[in-house]
Each structure stands twice: as structure tokens, then as C-alpha cells.
């Protein structure tokens, strides 16, 4: 298990470097493949030795090698976040056929969180292809495990969360974006595959955490009643909570009300 977690952390650092490109280019409709990465101030292409995750930023002291323009701390932070999330997913899921699907979802979560916080958008270019990737990987996992019930739950989870968020978006235009609706289906697909408890807890946790943070921002004066607060990061955090403690929370709740 330790080897798996460490391997996923290293992969996360490398993927995080690419996710920086995704976060920078996708919102503006640019290609993530070309042109090669370059300093936005002087235009010099980044050398291979300046593309080593985290380490290059530290050695360069957060500045371009050529023009000494500052390089945002977002770059190493996103790489570290990617490494951390992939390691945590490996620790939670372990060696199992569904691990690749959840590692991929973790990478998507890092990119979408960064983009939504900065641009208040959840780009279709990231979310929609993730349905295909998730469905293929989870179908492969179901075949490997012979667990067709998990695949059925995944389909139901996708439909329930998509329809639920769609209803919320229609009920209160502007309160819930259709990017959130599309993300909901993707999260429902993965949470449903794991189980009903993960689906229920992950869905509820998004609104609980979002509500608590919203209240905190109002009380501290950092947001007003009409402030636009991106909900995507709370959905992703809620899903993470569902994966990590969904079974325990559901069992505790059922025990509390005497149903277990």
C-alpha cells in the first residue's frame, strides 16, 4: 500500500504540471498541446530543467530564468495539491479495479476547482469528456469484479444527481449554473459506483459545506447576499467526503434513528 501511495503522489506531481497548463489555457479556449509553455512576460520557452514540478519553482525562487518576472505560487501549489489528492485516493481506494477511475476524477477535480475559483466556470471541455472516461474505466472495473450492480448504481447515481441539480437550476435561475448540473452527473456516476451511502453522503455534504462556508463569508463580511460564490469546489469536496466517510456516516445515522 505504501508503494502505491508514493507512486500515485509522484504521478500526481507530474500530472499537476500538466494541469497547470489546463487551468491556464482551457478557460480561454486555447490548445493544451501547443504551443509549448513559455513565460507570459518575455515569451521565452521553458527549458526542460525549469519544468520539474515544485523543485524548479523553488530553485528559480519563483521567477523566470530569463526576465526575472514573478511566477505565481499557484503553479507549485497546484502540483502539490494534485500529488496530495492522488495519494489520498490511493490510500482510500487501494489496489482495486476502480482505482484508475477515481485517480482520473481526482485530477479533474484539481483542475475544475482552480478554474471555478478563478473564473466561476466549469468548462465543458473538461467535464463532458470525463463522462466518457469515467464510464469506460468504471465499466472495466465492473467487468473485472463481476459487479454489474455497481454499474447499475453508477447509472442511477448519474441520473439522480443530474436531474436533481437540473431541477434546482430551473427553480432558481442564476443560483445554480448548468456547469454544476453537468458536474453533478459526473460525481453521481462515481459515487453511485461505490455505493448508496457514498452517493447520499457525498450529495448532502456539498450543500452542508457550501452553506457553512457561505455563512462564514457573510458573518466576516467577505461576501454579501448577492455575491457569486462558485459551488463546484463544494460539490467536489462533498464527493470526497462521501468517498472517505460515506459508509461510516450513513451507518452512524441509521444507528442514531434506530434503523441499524
PDB file of C-alpha atoms in Angstrom:
ATOM      1  CA  UNK A   1       0.000   0.000   0.000  1.00  0.00           C
ATOM      2  CA  UNK A   2       2.824   2.408   0.851  1.00  0.00           C
ATOM      3  CA  UNK A   3       4.398   1.876  -2.567  1.00  0.00           C
ATOM      4  CA  UNK A   4       1.068   2.549  -4.253  1.00  0.00           C
ATOM      5  CA  UNK A   5       0.510   5.787  -2.335  1.00  0.00           C
ATOM      6  CA  UNK A   6       4.029   7.034  -3.056  1.00  0.00           C
ATOM      7  CA  UNK A   7       3.746   6.118  -6.737  1.00  0.00           C
ATOM      8  CA  UNK A   8       0.451   7.988  -7.025  1.00  0.00           C
ATOM      9  CA  UNK A   9       1.964  11.015  -5.285  1.00  0.00           C
ATOM     10  CA  UNK A  10       4.825  11.113  -7.804  1.00  0.00           C
ATOM     11  CA  UNK A  11       2.384  10.705 -10.687  1.00  0.00           C
ATOM     12  CA  UNK A  12       0.321  13.495  -9.124  1.00  0.00           C
ATOM     13  CA  UNK A  13       3.282  15.870  -9.210  1.00  0.00           C
ATOM     14  CA  UNK A  14       3.869  15.144 -12.898  1.00  0.00           C
ATOM     15  CA  UNK A  15       0.170  15.395 -13.772  1.00  0.00           C
ATOM     16  CA  UNK A  16      -0.070  18.595 -11.730  1.00  0.00           C
ATOM     17  CA  UNK A  17       2.454  20.218 -14.047  1.00  0.00           C
ATOM     18  CA  UNK A  18       0.152  19.462 -16.984  1.00  0.00           C
ATOM     19  CA  UNK A  19      -2.911  20.570 -15.040  1.00  0.00           C
ATOM     20  CA  UNK A  20      -1.300  24.000 -14.684  1.00  0.00           C
ATOM     21  CA  UNK A  21      -1.413  24.221 -18.469  1.00  0.00           C
ATOM     22  CA  UNK A  22      -5.036  23.070 -18.474  1.00  0.00           C
ATOM     23  CA  UNK A  23      -6.059  25.649 -15.847  1.00  0.00           C
ATOM     24  CA  UNK A  24      -4.268  28.429 -17.715  1.00  0.00           C
ATOM     25  CA  UNK A  25      -5.424  27.634 -21.252  1.00  0.00           C
ATOM     26  CA  UNK A  26      -8.794  25.864 -21.220  1.00  0.00           C
ATOM     27  CA  UNK A  27     -10.849  28.839 -19.904  1.00  0.00           C
ATOM     28  CA  UNK A  28      -9.657  30.933 -22.857  1.00  0.00           C
ATOM     29  CA  UNK A  29     -10.198  28.152 -25.409  1.00  0.00           C
ATOM     30  CA  UNK A  30      -6.506  27.587 -26.120  1.00  0.00           C
ATOM     31  CA  UNK A  31      -4.934  24.262 -27.007  1.00  0.00           C
ATOM     32  CA  UNK A  32      -3.271  22.415 -24.131  1.00  0.00           C
ATOM     33  CA  UNK A  33      -0.896  20.712 -26.582  1.00  0.00           C
ATOM     34  CA  UNK A  34       0.665  23.618 -28.464  1.00  0.00           C
ATOM     35  CA  UNK A  35       2.474  25.949 -28.361  1.00  0.00           C
ATOM     36  CA  UNK A  36       4.994  24.793 -25.751  1.00  0.00           C
ATOM     37  CA  UNK A  37       4.869  26.530 -22.379  1.00  0.00           C
ATOM     38  CA  UNK A  38       6.582  29.922 -22.280  1.00  0.00           C
ATOM     39  CA  UNK A  39       6.966  32.878 -19.948  1.00  0.00           C
ATOM     40  CA  UNK A  40       3.940  35.167 -20.456  1.00  0.00           C
ATOM     41  CA  UNK A  41       6.130  38.247 -19.913  1.00  0.00           C
ATOM     42  CA  UNK A  42       9.187  37.694 -22.096  1.00  0.00           C
ATOM     43  CA  UNK A  43       7.929  34.844 -24.307  1.00  0.00           C
ATOM     44  CA  UNK A  44      10.933  32.566 -23.756  1.00  0.00           C
ATOM     45  CA  UNK A  45      10.078  28.876 -23.872  1.00  0.00           C
ATOM     46  CA  UNK A  46      10.513  27.000 -20.638  1.00  0.00           C
ATOM     47  CA  UNK A  47      13.550  24.723 -20.581  1.00  0.00           C
ATOM     48  CA  UNK A  48      13.172  21.101 -19.521  1.00  0.00           C
ATOM     49  CA  UNK A  49      15.020  21.777 -16.271  1.00  0.00           C
ATOM     50  CA  UNK A  50      12.548  24.537 -15.472  1.00  0.00           C
ATOM     51  CA  UNK A  51       9.596  22.157 -15.781  1.00  0.00           C
ATOM     52  CA  UNK A  52      10.398  19.889 -12.832  1.00  0.00           C
ATOM     53  CA  UNK A  53       7.319  20.038 -10.574  1.00  0.00           C
ATOM     54  CA  UNK A  54       7.742  22.221  -7.448  1.00  0.00           C
ATOM     55  CA  UNK A  55      11.548  21.895  -7.440  1.00  0.00           C
ATOM     56  CA  UNK A  56      12.081  24.177 -10.451  1.00  0.00           C
ATOM     57  CA  UNK A  57       9.905  26.907  -8.908  1.00  0.00           C
ATOM     58  CA  UNK A  58      11.905  26.703  -5.674  1.00  0.00           C
ATOM     59  CA  UNK A  59      15.294  26.768  -7.427  1.00  0.00           C
ATOM     60  CA  UNK A  60      14.207  29.725  -9.558  1.00  0.00           C
ATOM     61  CA  UNK A  61      12.877  31.419  -6.414  1.00  0.00           C
ATOM     62  CA  UNK A  62       9.556  31.924  -8.133  1.00  0.00           C
ATOM     63  CA  UNK A  63      10.949  33.968 -11.038  1.00  0.00           C
ATOM     64  CA  UNK A  64      11.505  33.488 -14.773  1.00  0.00           C
ATOM     65  CA  UNK A  65      15.070  32.453 -15.573  1.00  0.00           C
ATOM     66  CA  UNK A  66      15.272  34.952 -18.454  1.00  0.00           C
ATOM     67  CA  UNK A  67      13.401  38.107 -17.456  1.00  0.00           C
ATOM     68  CA  UNK A  68      13.061  37.541 -13.676  1.00  0.00           C
ATOM     69  CA  UNK A  69       9.305  38.174 -13.830  1.00  0.00           C
ATOM     70  CA  UNK A  70       7.498  36.579 -10.865  1.00  0.00           C
ATOM     71  CA  UNK A  71       5.944  33.142 -11.359  1.00  0.00           C
ATOM     72  CA  UNK A  72       2.705  32.643  -9.465  1.00  0.00           C
ATOM     73  CA  UNK A  73       2.825  30.363  -6.430  1.00  0.00           C
ATOM     74  CA  UNK A  74      -0.290  28.751  -7.893  1.00  0.00           C
ATOM     75  CA  UNK A  75       1.921  26.525 -10.034  1.00  0.00           C
ATOM     76  CA  UNK A  76       3.734  24.604  -7.276  1.00  0.00           C
ATOM     77  CA  UNK A  77       0.629  24.683  -5.065  1.00  0.00           C
ATOM     78  CA  UNK A  78      -1.480  23.021  -7.760  1.00  0.00           C
ATOM     79  CA  UNK A  79       1.240  20.412  -8.328  1.00  0.00           C
ATOM     80  CA  UNK A  80       1.337  19.671  -4.607  1.00  0.00           C
ATOM     81  CA  UNK A  81      -2.460  19.543  -4.468  1.00  0.00           C
ATOM     82  CA  UNK A  82      -2.523  17.043  -7.326  1.00  0.00           C
ATOM     83  CA  UNK A  83       0.089  14.866  -5.624  1.00  0.00           C
ATOM     84  CA  UNK A  84      -1.776  15.022  -2.312  1.00  0.00           C
ATOM     85  CA  UNK A  85      -5.188  14.179  -3.763  1.00  0.00           C
ATOM     86  CA  UNK A  86      -3.913  11.264  -5.828  1.00  0.00           C
ATOM     87  CA  UNK A  87      -2.090   9.882  -2.800  1.00  0.00           C
ATOM     88  CA  UNK A  88      -5.238  10.182  -0.672  1.00  0.00           C
ATOM     89  CA  UNK A  89      -7.327   8.464  -3.336  1.00  0.00           C
ATOM     90  CA  UNK A  90      -4.828   5.606  -3.469  1.00  0.00           C
ATOM     91  CA  UNK A  91      -4.880   5.374   0.324  1.00  0.00           C
ATOM     92  CA  UNK A  92      -8.680   5.259   0.417  1.00  0.00           C
ATOM     93  CA  UNK A  93      -9.426   3.080  -2.621  1.00  0.00           C
ATOM     94  CA  UNK A  94      -6.345   0.863  -2.504  1.00  0.00           C
ATOM     95  CA  UNK A  95      -5.456  -1.757  -5.097  1.00  0.00           C
ATOM     96  CA  UNK A  96      -8.788  -2.210  -6.845  1.00  0.00           C
ATOM     97  CA  UNK A  97     -10.118  -2.140 -10.405  1.00  0.00           C
ATOM     98  CA  UNK A  98     -11.933   1.166  -9.827  1.00  0.00           C
ATOM     99  CA  UNK A  99      -8.772   2.986  -8.688  1.00  0.00           C
ATOM    100  CA  UNK A 100      -7.908   4.397 -12.172  1.00  0.00           C
ATOM    101  CA  UNK A 101     -11.377   5.952 -12.466  1.00  0.00           C
ATOM    102  CA  UNK A 102     -11.019   7.757  -9.150  1.00  0.00           C
ATOM    103  CA  UNK A 103      -7.441   8.856  -9.821  1.00  0.00           C
ATOM    104  CA  UNK A 104      -8.669  10.409 -13.049  1.00  0.00           C
ATOM    105  CA  UNK A 105     -11.560  12.066 -11.198  1.00  0.00           C
ATOM    106  CA  UNK A 106      -9.098  13.485  -8.655  1.00  0.00           C
ATOM    107  CA  UNK A 107      -7.091  15.111 -11.468  1.00  0.00           C
ATOM    108  CA  UNK A 108     -10.276  16.556 -12.944  1.00  0.00           C
ATOM    109  CA  UNK A 109     -11.272  17.831  -9.503  1.00  0.00           C
ATOM    110  CA  UNK A 110      -7.992  19.724  -9.065  1.00  0.00           C
ATOM    111  CA  UNK A 111      -8.327  21.433 -12.450  1.00  0.00           C
ATOM    112  CA  UNK A 112     -12.023  22.271 -12.061  1.00  0.00           C
ATOM    113  CA  UNK A 113     -11.561  23.656  -8.550  1.00  0.00           C
ATOM    114  CA  UNK A 114      -8.805  26.014  -9.690  1.00  0.00           C
ATOM    115  CA  UNK A 115     -10.770  27.161 -12.742  1.00  0.00           C
ATOM    116  CA  UNK A 116     -14.078  27.610 -10.910  1.00  0.00           C
ATOM    117  CA  UNK A 117     -12.473  29.631  -8.114  1.00  0.00           C
ATOM    118  CA  UNK A 118     -10.801  31.954 -10.618  1.00  0.00           C
ATOM    119  CA  UNK A 119     -13.296  32.126 -13.483  1.00  0.00           C
ATOM    120  CA  UNK A 120     -16.580  30.849 -11.960  1.00  0.00           C
ATOM    121  CA  UNK A 121     -16.788  28.283 -14.759  1.00  0.00           C
ATOM    122  CA  UNK A 122     -16.753  24.512 -15.106  1.00  0.00           C
ATOM    123  CA  UNK A 123     -15.655  24.097 -18.736  1.00  0.00           C
ATOM    124  CA  UNK A 124     -17.437  21.518 -20.899  1.00  0.00           C
ATOM    125  CA  UNK A 125     -14.052  20.738 -22.444  1.00  0.00           C
ATOM    126  CA  UNK A 126     -13.087  19.083 -19.154  1.00  0.00           C
ATOM    127  CA  UNK A 127     -16.406  17.850 -17.732  1.00  0.00           C
ATOM    128  CA  UNK A 128     -18.024  16.224 -20.764  1.00  0.00           C
ATOM    129  CA  UNK A 129     -15.076  14.029 -21.870  1.00  0.00           C
ATOM    130  CA  UNK A 130     -14.800  12.918 -18.234  1.00  0.00           C
ATOM    131  CA  UNK A 131     -18.194  11.209 -18.566  1.00  0.00           C
ATOM    132  CA  UNK A 132     -16.764   9.003 -21.301  1.00  0.00           C
ATOM    133  CA  UNK A 133     -13.507   8.303 -19.469  1.00  0.00           C
ATOM    134  CA  UNK A 134     -15.322   7.602 -16.199  1.00  0.00           C
ATOM    135  CA  UNK A 135     -17.883   5.325 -17.840  1.00  0.00           C
ATOM    136  CA  UNK A 136     -15.201   3.323 -19.661  1.00  0.00           C
ATOM    137  CA  UNK A 137     -12.994   2.923 -16.577  1.00  0.00           C
ATOM    138  CA  UNK A 138     -15.881   2.029 -14.272  1.00  0.00           C
ATOM    139  CA  UNK A 139     -17.294  -0.437 -16.793  1.00  0.00           C
ATOM    140  CA  UNK A 140     -13.890  -2.066 -16.949  1.00  0.00           C
ATOM    141  CA  UNK A 141     -13.836  -2.228 -13.141  1.00  0.00           C
ATOM    142  CA  UNK A 142     -17.318  -3.793 -13.066  1.00  0.00           C
ATOM    143  CA  UNK A 143     -16.261  -6.411 -15.615  1.00  0.00           C
ATOM    144  CA  UNK A 144     -13.105  -7.210 -13.639  1.00  0.00           C
ATOM    145  CA  UNK A 145     -15.077  -7.578 -10.415  1.00  0.00           C
ATOM    146  CA  UNK A 146     -18.165  -9.139 -11.983  1.00  0.00           C
ATOM    147  CA  UNK A 147     -20.189  -6.496 -10.149  1.00  0.00           C
ATOM    148  CA  UNK A 148     -22.921  -5.334 -12.518  1.00  0.00           C
ATOM    149  CA  UNK A 149     -24.903  -3.976  -9.573  1.00  0.00           C
ATOM    150  CA  UNK A 150     -22.211  -1.343  -9.043  1.00  0.00           C
ATOM    151  CA  UNK A 151     -22.531  -0.271 -12.664  1.00  0.00           C
ATOM    152  CA  UNK A 152     -26.307  -0.008 -12.310  1.00  0.00           C
ATOM    153  CA  UNK A 153     -25.882   2.124  -9.175  1.00  0.00           C
ATOM    154  CA  UNK A 154     -23.456   4.325 -11.096  1.00  0.00           C
ATOM    155  CA  UNK A 155     -26.034   4.899 -13.840  1.00  0.00           C
ATOM    156  CA  UNK A 156     -28.737   5.656 -11.273  1.00  0.00           C
ATOM    157  CA  UNK A 157     -26.384   7.986  -9.380  1.00  0.00           C
ATOM    158  CA  UNK A 158     -25.611   9.872 -12.582  1.00  0.00           C
ATOM    159  CA  UNK A 159     -29.306  10.278 -13.419  1.00  0.00           C
ATOM    160  CA  UNK A 160     -30.429  11.220  -9.903  1.00  0.00           C
ATOM    161  CA  UNK A 161     -27.810  13.898  -9.292  1.00  0.00           C
ATOM    162  CA  UNK A 162     -28.077  15.314 -12.820  1.00  0.00           C
ATOM    163  CA  UNK A 163     -31.863  15.576 -12.577  1.00  0.00           C
ATOM    164  CA  UNK A 164     -31.716  16.948  -9.043  1.00  0.00           C
ATOM    165  CA  UNK A 165     -29.306  19.731  -9.948  1.00  0.00           C
ATOM    166  CA  UNK A 166     -31.210  20.399 -13.163  1.00  0.00           C
ATOM    167  CA  UNK A 167     -34.376  20.920 -11.126  1.00  0.00           C
ATOM    168  CA  UNK A 168     -32.513  23.311  -8.814  1.00  0.00           C
ATOM    169  CA  UNK A 169     -31.152  25.243 -11.802  1.00  0.00           C
ATOM    170  CA  UNK A 170     -34.665  25.608 -13.228  1.00  0.00           C
ATOM    171  CA  UNK A 171     -36.210  26.505  -9.877  1.00  0.00           C
ATOM    172  CA  UNK A 172     -33.742  29.308  -9.213  1.00  0.00           C
ATOM    173  CA  UNK A 173     -32.155  30.658 -12.410  1.00  0.00           C
ATOM    174  CA  UNK A 174     -28.736  32.090 -11.692  1.00  0.00           C
ATOM    175  CA  UNK A 175     -28.470  30.319  -8.371  1.00  0.00           C
ATOM    176  CA  UNK A 176     -27.211  27.053  -9.837  1.00  0.00           C
ATOM    177  CA  UNK A 177     -25.316  27.032 -13.114  1.00  0.00           C
ATOM    178  CA  UNK A 178     -25.639  24.361 -15.771  1.00  0.00           C
ATOM    179  CA  UNK A 179     -21.945  23.671 -15.332  1.00  0.00           C
ATOM    180  CA  UNK A 180     -22.872  22.477 -11.845  1.00  0.00           C
ATOM    181  CA  UNK A 181     -25.594  20.286 -13.367  1.00  0.00           C
ATOM    182  CA  UNK A 182     -23.108  18.578 -15.683  1.00  0.00           C
ATOM    183  CA  UNK A 183     -20.583  18.111 -12.887  1.00  0.00           C
ATOM    184  CA  UNK A 184     -23.315  16.616 -10.669  1.00  0.00           C
ATOM    185  CA  UNK A 185     -23.914  13.794 -13.135  1.00  0.00           C
ATOM    186  CA  UNK A 186     -20.207  13.008 -13.283  1.00  0.00           C
ATOM    187  CA  UNK A 187     -19.952  12.871  -9.494  1.00  0.00           C
ATOM    188  CA  UNK A 188     -23.125  10.796  -9.260  1.00  0.00           C
ATOM    189  CA  UNK A 189     -21.602   8.288 -11.666  1.00  0.00           C
ATOM    190  CA  UNK A 190     -18.571   7.725  -9.437  1.00  0.00           C
ATOM    191  CA  UNK A 191     -20.276   7.945  -6.043  1.00  0.00           C
ATOM    192  CA  UNK A 192     -23.043   5.619  -7.179  1.00  0.00           C
ATOM    193  CA  UNK A 193     -20.494   3.031  -8.253  1.00  0.00           C
ATOM    194  CA  UNK A 194     -19.100   2.884  -4.723  1.00  0.00           C
ATOM    195  CA  UNK A 195     -22.476   2.604  -3.001  1.00  0.00           C
ATOM    196  CA  UNK A 196     -25.712   4.268  -1.922  1.00  0.00           C
ATOM    197  CA  UNK A 197     -24.120   5.578   1.279  1.00  0.00           C
ATOM    198  CA  UNK A 198     -21.327   7.336  -0.609  1.00  0.00           C
ATOM    199  CA  UNK A 199     -23.864   8.811  -3.017  1.00  0.00           C
ATOM    200  CA  UNK A 200     -26.176  10.115  -0.288  1.00  0.00           C
ATOM    201  CA  UNK A 201     -23.446  11.490   1.986  1.00  0.00           C
ATOM    202  CA  UNK A 202     -21.439  12.971  -0.881  1.00  0.00           C
ATOM    203  CA  UNK A 203     -24.517  14.751  -2.240  1.00  0.00           C
ATOM    204  CA  UNK A 204     -25.598  16.145   1.131  1.00  0.00           C
ATOM    205  CA  UNK A 205     -22.074  17.152   2.193  1.00  0.00           C
ATOM    206  CA  UNK A 206     -21.748  19.523  -0.776  1.00  0.00           C
ATOM    207  CA  UNK A 207     -24.696  21.622   0.417  1.00  0.00           C
ATOM    208  CA  UNK A 208     -23.685  21.376   4.077  1.00  0.00           C
ATOM    209  CA  UNK A 209     -20.115  22.544   3.496  1.00  0.00           C
ATOM    210  CA  UNK A 210     -21.208  25.157   0.954  1.00  0.00           C
ATOM    211  CA  UNK A 211     -23.795  26.518   3.367  1.00  0.00           C
ATOM    212  CA  UNK A 212     -21.349  26.698   6.273  1.00  0.00           C
ATOM    213  CA  UNK A 213     -18.724  28.467   4.185  1.00  0.00           C
ATOM    214  CA  UNK A 214     -21.343  30.854   2.810  1.00  0.00           C
ATOM    215  CA  UNK A 215     -22.496  31.750   6.333  1.00  0.00           C
ATOM    216  CA  UNK A 216     -18.880  32.274   7.425  1.00  0.00           C
ATOM    217  CA  UNK A 217     -18.239  34.619   4.493  1.00  0.00           C
ATOM    218  CA  UNK A 218     -21.385  36.606   5.299  1.00  0.00           C
ATOM    219  CA  UNK A 219     -20.544  36.893   9.001  1.00  0.00           C
ATOM    220  CA  UNK A 220     -16.976  38.020   8.300  1.00  0.00           C
ATOM    221  CA  UNK A 221     -18.117  40.492   5.655  1.00  0.00           C
ATOM    222  CA  UNK A 222     -16.138  38.838   2.891  1.00  0.00           C
ATOM    223  CA  UNK A 223     -19.303  38.259   0.854  1.00  0.00           C
ATOM    224  CA  UNK A 224     -22.772  39.757   0.578  1.00  0.00           C
ATOM    225  CA  UNK A 225     -26.167  38.195  -0.010  1.00  0.00           C
ATOM    226  CA  UNK A 226     -25.813  38.727  -3.752  1.00  0.00           C
ATOM    227  CA  UNK A 227     -22.170  37.665  -4.033  1.00  0.00           C
ATOM    228  CA  UNK A 228     -21.490  34.932  -6.594  1.00  0.00           C
ATOM    229  CA  UNK A 229     -19.776  32.020  -4.873  1.00  0.00           C
ATOM    230  CA  UNK A 230     -18.697  29.128  -7.116  1.00  0.00           C
ATOM    231  CA  UNK A 231     -20.360  25.904  -5.994  1.00  0.00           C
ATOM    232  CA  UNK A 232     -18.221  23.462  -7.978  1.00  0.00           C
ATOM    233  CA  UNK A 233     -15.459  23.229  -5.340  1.00  0.00           C
ATOM    234  CA  UNK A 234     -18.063  22.379  -2.679  1.00  0.00           C
ATOM    235  CA  UNK A 235     -19.534  19.673  -4.895  1.00  0.00           C
ATOM    236  CA  UNK A 236     -16.093  18.166  -5.360  1.00  0.00           C
ATOM    237  CA  UNK A 237     -15.288  18.418  -1.650  1.00  0.00           C
ATOM    238  CA  UNK A 238     -18.633  16.860  -0.808  1.00  0.00           C
ATOM    239  CA  UNK A 239     -17.886  13.976  -3.164  1.00  0.00           C
ATOM    240  CA  UNK A 240     -14.504  13.497  -1.483  1.00  0.00           C
ATOM    241  CA  UNK A 241     -16.242  13.347   1.894  1.00  0.00           C
ATOM    242  CA  UNK A 242     -18.667  10.784   0.514  1.00  0.00           C
ATOM    243  CA  UNK A 243     -15.821   8.589  -0.735  1.00  0.00           C
ATOM    244  CA  UNK A 244     -13.844   8.878   2.501  1.00  0.00           C
ATOM    245  CA  UNK A 245     -16.518   8.543   5.202  1.00  0.00           C
ATOM    246  CA  UNK A 246     -19.795   7.865   3.410  1.00  0.00           C
ATOM    247  CA  UNK A 247     -20.194   4.360   4.798  1.00  0.00           C
ATOM    248  CA  UNK A 248     -19.346   5.403   8.375  1.00  0.00           C
ATOM    249  CA  UNK A 249     -21.613   8.473   8.350  1.00  0.00           C
ATOM    250  CA  UNK A 250     -24.538   6.532   6.900  1.00  0.00           C
ATOM    251  CA  UNK A 251     -24.094   3.707   9.409  1.00  0.00           C
ATOM    252  CA  UNK A 252     -23.914   6.187  12.282  1.00  0.00           C
ATOM    253  CA  UNK A 253     -27.041   7.996  11.122  1.00  0.00           C
ATOM    254  CA  UNK A 254     -29.033   4.797  10.673  1.00  0.00           C
ATOM    255  CA  UNK A 255     -27.945   3.676  14.126  1.00  0.00           C
ATOM    256  CA  UNK A 256     -28.985   7.008  15.596  1.00  0.00           C
ATOM    257  CA  UNK A 257     -32.524   6.722  14.286  1.00  0.00           C
ATOM    258  CA  UNK A 258     -32.748   3.066  15.233  1.00  0.00           C
ATOM    259  CA  UNK A 259     -32.692   1.558  11.763  1.00  0.00           C
ATOM    260  CA  UNK A 260     -29.486  -0.348  12.333  1.00  0.00           C
TER     261      UNK A 260
END
